[in-house]
PDB file of C-alpha atoms in Angstrom:
ATOM      1  CA  MET P  24     229.349 -60.141  20.414  1.00  0.00           C
ATOM      2  CA  SER P  25     233.044 -60.935  20.183  1.00  0.00           C
ATOM      3  CA  ASN P  26     234.500 -57.418  20.096  1.00  0.00           C
ATOM      4  CA  PRO P  27     234.035 -54.576  22.570  1.00  0.00           C
ATOM      5  CA  ARG P  28     231.520 -51.923  21.586  1.00  0.00           C
ATOM      6  CA  LEU P  29     234.084 -49.165  22.063  1.00  0.00           C
ATOM      7  CA  LYS P  30     237.829 -49.133  22.622  1.00  0.00           C
ATOM      8  CA  TYR P  31     237.258 -47.102  25.758  1.00  0.00           C
ATOM      9  CA  GLY P  32     240.819 -47.371  27.054  1.00  0.00           C
ATOM     10  CA  GLN P  33     242.090 -45.709  23.906  1.00  0.00           C
ATOM     11  CA  LEU P  34     239.273 -43.159  23.754  1.00  0.00           C
ATOM     12  CA  ALA P  35     239.508 -41.922  27.355  1.00  0.00           C
ATOM     13  CA  PRO P  36     242.951 -43.000  28.633  1.00  0.00           C
ATOM     14  CA  GLU P  37     243.298 -40.182  31.154  1.00  0.00           C
ATOM     15  CA  GLY P  38     240.026 -40.984  32.895  1.00  0.00           C
ATOM     16  CA  LEU P  39     240.707 -44.703  33.044  1.00  0.00           C
ATOM     17  CA  ALA P  40     244.235 -44.028  34.283  1.00  0.00           C
ATOM     18  CA  LYS P  41     242.679 -42.179  37.234  1.00  0.00           C
ATOM     19  CA  MET P  42     240.555 -45.234  37.979  1.00  0.00           C
ATOM     20  CA  SER P  43     243.655 -47.387  37.746  1.00  0.00           C
ATOM     21  CA  ALA P  44     245.431 -45.115  40.225  1.00  0.00           C
ATOM     22  CA  LEU P  45     242.504 -45.477  42.625  1.00  0.00           C
ATOM     23  CA  GLU P  46     242.711 -49.277  42.303  1.00  0.00           C
ATOM     24  CA  HIS P  47     246.421 -49.100  43.091  1.00  0.00           C
ATOM     25  CA  TYR P  48     245.715 -47.067  46.227  1.00  0.00           C
ATOM     26  CA  LEU P  49     242.984 -49.480  47.345  1.00  0.00           C
ATOM     27  CA  ASN P  50     245.249 -52.500  46.827  1.00  0.00           C
ATOM     28  CA  THR P  51     248.387 -51.103  48.438  1.00  0.00           C
ATOM     29  CA  GLU P  52     247.622 -48.342  50.918  1.00  0.00           C
ATOM     30  CA  THR P  53     244.350 -49.037  52.714  1.00  0.00           C
ATOM     31  CA  GLY P  54     245.358 -51.920  54.962  1.00  0.00           C
ATOM     32  CA  LEU P  55     242.183 -53.813  54.026  1.00  0.00           C
ATOM     33  CA  GLU P  56     242.819 -57.544  53.766  1.00  0.00           C
ATOM     34  CA  ALA P  57     243.391 -58.713  50.190  1.00  0.00           C
ATOM     35  CA  SER P  58     240.939 -61.608  50.518  1.00  0.00           C
ATOM     36  CA  LEU P  59     238.249 -59.310  51.905  1.00  0.00           C
ATOM     37  CA  ARG P  60     238.697 -56.902  48.995  1.00  0.00           C
ATOM     38  CA  GLU P  61     238.394 -59.768  46.498  1.00  0.00           C
ATOM     39  CA  LEU P  62     235.337 -61.296  48.203  1.00  0.00           C
ATOM     40  CA  VAL P  63     233.611 -57.912  48.011  1.00  0.00           C
ATOM     41  CA  ARG P  64     234.605 -57.470  44.361  1.00  0.00           C
ATOM     42  CA  LEU P  65     233.328 -60.934  43.520  1.00  0.00           C
ATOM     43  CA  ARG P  66     230.017 -60.312  45.303  1.00  0.00           C
ATOM     44  CA  ALA P  67     229.399 -57.041  43.458  1.00  0.00           C
ATOM     45  CA  SER P  68     230.390 -58.623  40.135  1.00  0.00           C
ATOM     46  CA  LEU P  69     227.958 -61.490  40.716  1.00  0.00           C
ATOM     47  CA  MET P  70     225.174 -59.024  41.476  1.00  0.00           C
ATOM     48  CA  ASN P  71     225.942 -57.050  38.327  1.00  0.00           C
ATOM     49  CA  GLY P  72     226.399 -60.140  36.132  1.00  0.00           C
ATOM     50  CA  CYS P  73     229.844 -59.108  34.841  1.00  0.00           C
ATOM     51  CA  GLU P  74     231.211 -62.381  33.461  1.00  0.00           C
ATOM     52  CA  TYR P  75     234.772 -61.184  33.024  1.00  0.00           C
ATOM     53  CA  CYS P  76     235.010 -59.744  36.540  1.00  0.00           C
ATOM     54  CA  ILE P  77     233.490 -62.888  38.055  1.00  0.00           C
ATOM     55  CA  ARG P  78     236.193 -65.002  36.401  1.00  0.00           C
ATOM     56  CA  LEU P  79     238.904 -62.548  37.370  1.00  0.00           C
ATOM     57  CA  HIS P  80     238.059 -62.226  41.060  1.00  0.00           C
ATOM     58  CA  THR P  81     237.431 -65.962  41.383  1.00  0.00           C
ATOM     59  CA  SER P  82     240.924 -66.471  39.997  1.00  0.00           C
ATOM     60  CA  GLU P  83     242.402 -63.889  42.383  1.00  0.00           C
ATOM     61  CA  LEU P  84     240.791 -65.612  45.379  1.00  0.00           C
ATOM     62  CA  ARG P  85     242.126 -68.999  44.279  1.00  0.00           C
ATOM     63  CA  LYS P  86     245.628 -67.519  44.077  1.00  0.00           C
ATOM     64  CA  MET P  87     245.189 -66.443  47.701  1.00  0.00           C
ATOM     65  CA  ASN P  88     244.424 -70.080  48.568  1.00  0.00           C
ATOM     66  CA  GLU P  89     240.796 -69.377  49.374  1.00  0.00           C
ATOM     67  CA  THR P  90     238.787 -72.592  49.447  1.00  0.00           C
ATOM     68  CA  ALA P  91     236.362 -73.531  46.700  1.00  0.00           C
ATOM     69  CA  GLU P  92     233.605 -73.543  49.317  1.00  0.00           C
ATOM     70  CA  ARG P  93     234.281 -69.940  50.366  1.00  0.00           C
ATOM     71  CA  ILE P  94     234.506 -68.759  46.766  1.00  0.00           C
ATOM     72  CA  ALA P  95     231.340 -70.545  45.613  1.00  0.00           C
ATOM     73  CA  GLY P  96     229.469 -69.506  48.763  1.00  0.00           C
ATOM     74  CA  VAL P  97     229.871 -65.763  48.237  1.00  0.00           C
ATOM     75  CA  GLU P  98     226.486 -65.374  46.574  1.00  0.00           C
ATOM     76  CA  ASP P  99     224.652 -67.012  49.471  1.00  0.00           C
ATOM     77  CA  TRP P 100     227.016 -65.979  52.289  1.00  0.00           C
ATOM     78  CA  ARG P 101     224.195 -65.285  54.757  1.00  0.00           C
ATOM     79  CA  ASN P 102     223.408 -69.010  54.948  1.00  0.00           C
ATOM     80  CA  SER P 103     226.995 -70.018  55.625  1.00  0.00           C
ATOM     81  CA  GLU P 104     229.163 -70.132  58.732  1.00  0.00           C
ATOM     82  CA  ILE P 105     232.441 -69.908  56.815  1.00  0.00           C
ATOM     83  CA  TYR P 106     232.792 -66.123  56.744  1.00  0.00           C
ATOM     84  CA  THR P 107     234.062 -63.992  59.609  1.00  0.00           C
ATOM     85  CA  LYS P 108     231.939 -61.285  61.198  1.00  0.00           C
ATOM     86  CA  ARG P 109     234.088 -58.675  59.475  1.00  0.00           C
ATOM     87  CA  GLU P 110     233.660 -60.358  56.081  1.00  0.00           C
ATOM     88  CA  ARG P 111     229.915 -60.666  56.616  1.00  0.00           C
ATOM     89  CA  ALA P 112     229.650 -56.958  57.414  1.00  0.00           C
ATOM     90  CA  ALA P 113     231.672 -56.124  54.291  1.00  0.00           C
ATOM     91  CA  LEU P 114     229.575 -58.405  52.067  1.00  0.00           C
ATOM     92  CA  ALA P 115     226.326 -56.917  53.385  1.00  0.00           C
ATOM     93  CA  TRP P 116     227.689 -53.419  52.801  1.00  0.00           C
ATOM     94  CA  ALA P 117     228.776 -54.429  49.273  1.00  0.00           C
ATOM     95  CA  GLU P 118     225.245 -55.559  48.496  1.00  0.00           C
ATOM     96  CA  ALA P 119     223.705 -52.381  49.924  1.00  0.00           C
ATOM     97  CA  VAL P 120     226.054 -50.062  48.028  1.00  0.00           C
ATOM     98  CA  THR P 121     225.825 -52.046  44.777  1.00  0.00           C
ATOM     99  CA  ASN P 122     222.025 -52.096  44.977  1.00  0.00           C
ATOM    100  CA  ILE P 123     221.823 -48.537  46.330  1.00  0.00           C
ATOM    101  CA  GLN P 124     218.411 -47.856  44.770  1.00  0.00           C
ATOM    102  CA  GLU P 125     216.847 -50.334  47.207  1.00  0.00           C
ATOM    103  CA  GLY P 126     217.093 -49.178  50.790  1.00  0.00           C
ATOM    104  CA  HIS P 127     219.766 -46.520  50.222  1.00  0.00           C
ATOM    105  CA  ALA P 128     222.386 -48.237  52.442  1.00  0.00           C
ATOM    106  CA  PRO P 129     220.251 -48.449  55.601  1.00  0.00           C
ATOM    107  CA  ASP P 130     221.489 -47.500  59.063  1.00  0.00           C
ATOM    108  CA  VAL P 131     221.403 -51.074  60.338  1.00  0.00           C
ATOM    109  CA  LEU P 132     223.954 -52.163  57.716  1.00  0.00           C
ATOM    110  CA  TYR P 133     226.066 -49.063  58.220  1.00  0.00           C
ATOM    111  CA  GLU P 134     226.177 -49.736  61.967  1.00  0.00           C
ATOM    112  CA  ALA P 135     227.205 -53.351  61.333  1.00  0.00           C
ATOM    113  CA  VAL P 136     230.073 -52.143  59.136  1.00  0.00           C
ATOM    114  CA  ARG P 137     231.136 -49.537  61.681  1.00  0.00           C
ATOM    115  CA  ALA P 138     231.234 -52.220  64.381  1.00  0.00           C
ATOM    116  CA  GLU P 139     233.932 -54.032  62.371  1.00  0.00           C
ATOM    117  CA  PHE P 140     235.704 -51.240  60.479  1.00  0.00           C
ATOM    118  CA  THR P 141     237.224 -47.930  61.526  1.00  0.00           C
ATOM    119  CA  GLU P 142     235.991 -44.727  59.917  1.00  0.00           C
ATOM    120  CA  VAL P 143     238.889 -44.714  57.454  1.00  0.00           C
ATOM    121  CA  GLU P 144     238.420 -48.415  56.673  1.00  0.00           C
ATOM    122  CA  THR P 145     234.703 -47.808  56.059  1.00  0.00           C
ATOM    123  CA  VAL P 146     235.500 -45.092  53.526  1.00  0.00           C
ATOM    124  CA  ASN P 147     238.098 -47.292  51.816  1.00  0.00           C
ATOM    125  CA  LEU P 148     235.784 -50.317  51.790  1.00  0.00           C
ATOM    126  CA  THR P 149     233.107 -48.166  50.172  1.00  0.00           C
ATOM    127  CA  LEU P 150     235.670 -47.048  47.587  1.00  0.00           C
ATOM    128  CA  VAL P 151     236.477 -50.706  46.818  1.00  0.00           C
ATOM    129  CA  ILE P 152     232.765 -51.363  46.274  1.00  0.00           C
ATOM    130  CA  THR P 153     232.099 -48.293  44.158  1.00  0.00           C
ATOM    131  CA  THR P 154     235.203 -48.897  42.049  1.00  0.00           C
ATOM    132  CA  ILE P 155     234.313 -52.505  41.204  1.00  0.00           C
ATOM    133  CA  ASN P 156     230.801 -51.331  40.347  1.00  0.00           C
ATOM    134  CA  ALA P 157     232.298 -48.778  37.972  1.00  0.00           C
ATOM    135  CA  TRP P 158     234.515 -51.415  36.311  1.00  0.00           C
ATOM    136  CA  ASN P 159     231.519 -53.782  36.036  1.00  0.00           C
ATOM    137  CA  ARG P 160     229.430 -51.120  34.374  1.00  0.00           C
ATOM    138  CA  ILE P 161     232.161 -50.089  31.948  1.00  0.00           C
ATOM    139  CA  SER P 162     232.871 -53.710  31.024  1.00  0.00           C
ATOM    140  CA  ILE P 163     229.194 -54.558  30.517  1.00  0.00           C
ATOM    141  CA  ALA P 164     228.121 -51.349  28.772  1.00  0.00           C
ATOM    142  CA  LEU P 165     231.111 -50.763  26.501  1.00  0.00           C
ATOM    143  CA  GLY P 166     233.001 -54.054  26.413  1.00  0.00           C
ATOM    144  CA  THR P 167     232.138 -57.571  25.312  1.00  0.00           C
ATOM    145  CA  HIS P 168     229.054 -58.857  27.112  1.00  0.00           C
ATOM    146  CA  LEU P 169     226.823 -61.821  26.259  1.00  0.00           C
ATOM    147  CA  GLY P 170     223.607 -59.947  27.085  1.00  0.00           C
ATOM    148  CA  HIS P 171     224.012 -57.153  24.554  1.00  0.00           C
ATOM    149  CA  GLY P 172     221.914 -58.868  21.915  1.00  0.00           C
ATOM    150  CA  ASP P 173     218.924 -60.049  23.938  1.00  0.00           C
ATOM    151  CA  GLY P 174     217.341 -56.729  24.901  1.00  0.00           C
ATOM    152  CA  GLY P 175     217.370 -57.651  28.596  1.00  0.00           C
ATOM    153  CA  GLY P 176     220.945 -58.712  29.009  1.00  0.00           C
ATOM    154  CA  ARG P 177     221.639 -57.668  32.563  1.00  0.00           C
ATOM    155  CA  VAL P 178     218.672 -59.481  34.039  1.00  0.00           C
ATOM    156  CA  SER P 179     218.931 -62.670  31.989  1.00  0.00           C
ATOM    157  CA  ASN P 180     222.689 -62.966  32.377  1.00  0.00           C
ATOM    158  CA  ASN P 181     222.550 -62.211  36.083  1.00  0.00           C
ATOM    159  CA  ARG P 182     220.000 -65.005  36.509  1.00  0.00           C
ATOM    160  CA  GLN P 183     222.109 -67.298  34.345  1.00  0.00           C
ATOM    161  CA  TRP P 184     225.197 -66.685  36.486  1.00  0.00           C
ATOM    162  CA  ARG P 185     223.211 -67.052  39.715  1.00  0.00           C
ATOM    163  CA  GLY P 186     221.887 -70.415  38.560  1.00  0.00           C
ATOM    164  CA  LYS P 187     225.376 -71.648  37.707  1.00  0.00           C
ATOM    165  CA  TRP P 188     226.776 -70.523  41.043  1.00  0.00           C
ATOM    166  CA  ARG P 189     223.926 -72.057  43.016  1.00  0.00           C
ATOM    167  CA  ARG P 190     224.426 -75.435  41.357  1.00  0.00           C
ATOM    168  CA  ARG P 191     228.154 -75.314  42.034  1.00  0.00           C
ATOM    169  CA  ARG P 192     227.704 -74.216  45.624  1.00  0.00           C
ATOM    170  CA  ASN P 193     225.126 -76.903  46.329  1.00  0.00           C
ATOM    171  CA  ALA P 194     227.396 -79.554  44.841  1.00  0.00           C
ATOM    172  CA  ARG P 195     230.376 -78.103  46.773  1.00  0.00           C
ATOM    173  CA  VAL P 196     232.340 -78.028  43.536  1.00  0.00           C
ATOM    174  CA  SER P 197     235.007 -75.469  42.724  1.00  0.00           C
ATOM    175  CA  PRO P 198     233.364 -72.672  40.721  1.00  0.00           C
ATOM    176  CA  LEU P 199     236.034 -72.994  38.043  1.00  0.00           C
ATOM    177  CA  ARG P 200     235.969 -76.746  37.666  1.00  0.00           C
ATOM    178  CA  ARG P 201     233.045 -76.724  35.229  1.00  0.00           C
ATOM    179  CA  GLN P 202     233.889 -73.584  33.312  1.00  0.00           C
ATOM    180  CA  LYS P 203     236.662 -72.492  31.065  1.00  0.00           C
ATOM    181  CA  ALA P 204     239.716 -71.385  33.015  1.00  0.00           C
ATOM    182  CA  PRO P 205     240.022 -67.614  33.303  1.00  0.00           C
ATOM    183  CA  PRO P 206     242.746 -65.787  31.446  1.00  0.00           C
ATOM    184  CA  PRO P 207     246.014 -65.678  33.380  1.00  0.00           C
ATOM    185  CA  VAL P 208     246.034 -62.630  35.635  1.00  0.00           C
ATOM    186  CA  GLU P 209     248.954 -61.844  37.911  1.00  0.00           C
ATOM    187  CA  THR P 210     247.398 -59.003  39.884  1.00  0.00           C
ATOM    188  CA  THR P 211     244.370 -56.774  39.913  1.00  0.00           C
ATOM    189  CA  LEU P 212     246.558 -54.008  38.531  1.00  0.00           C
ATOM    190  CA  LEU P 213     247.357 -56.187  35.534  1.00  0.00           C
ATOM    191  CA  TRP P 214     243.614 -56.670  35.117  1.00  0.00           C
ATOM    192  CA  VAL P 215     243.144 -52.910  35.070  1.00  0.00           C
ATOM    193  CA  GLU P 216     245.898 -52.553  32.463  1.00  0.00           C
ATOM    194  CA  ARG P 217     244.246 -55.250  30.353  1.00  0.00           C
ATOM    195  CA  MET P 218     240.853 -53.525  30.543  1.00  0.00           C
ATOM    196  CA  LEU P 219     242.467 -50.258  29.498  1.00  0.00           C
ATOM    197  CA  SER P 220     244.134 -51.913  26.511  1.00  0.00           C
ATOM    198  CA  TRP P 221     240.908 -53.678  25.461  1.00  0.00           C
ATOM    199  CA  GLY P 222     238.987 -50.436  25.475  1.00  0.00           C
TER     200      GLY P 222
END
């Protein structure tokens, strides 16, 4: 499928503008580290199998001079020593909130987050996670997504992306070296504007 299913940005501009405003707040007023926000967004996008968002947040991390090892290792962060305790708590929380139907964000993960983040930071981190999940779902459901035609797109594409990332991580190769370069993106806000215009 080469065209989006619906031009959602044109059909519901007011609603998507509100999401854009939330993204702006999260990027400029929360005090959460930019790299932490992007690691969390990448992790959720990998879980959801959103190809566009995976490319985008990989690109954003590279612009922040994150190493190829840290970017490629996001999927299997538990088996790596290269993430800080704060990042590990955020990544675990991202997984729990993204996969909320399993475990319902258990107390043990909440306590780990609260050990590293203030109350306000915990709320804002959760907003970062829920917002990227919303963008993933909009992009996959209404946009251009490779899995639309196979009847089980989310599962098969998620597995496909996981396999690609595992091979890259194991080879310690930059996740972008073997794939087409992502479209040029200056900021996450530009990404939001582009999604709005595509819809």
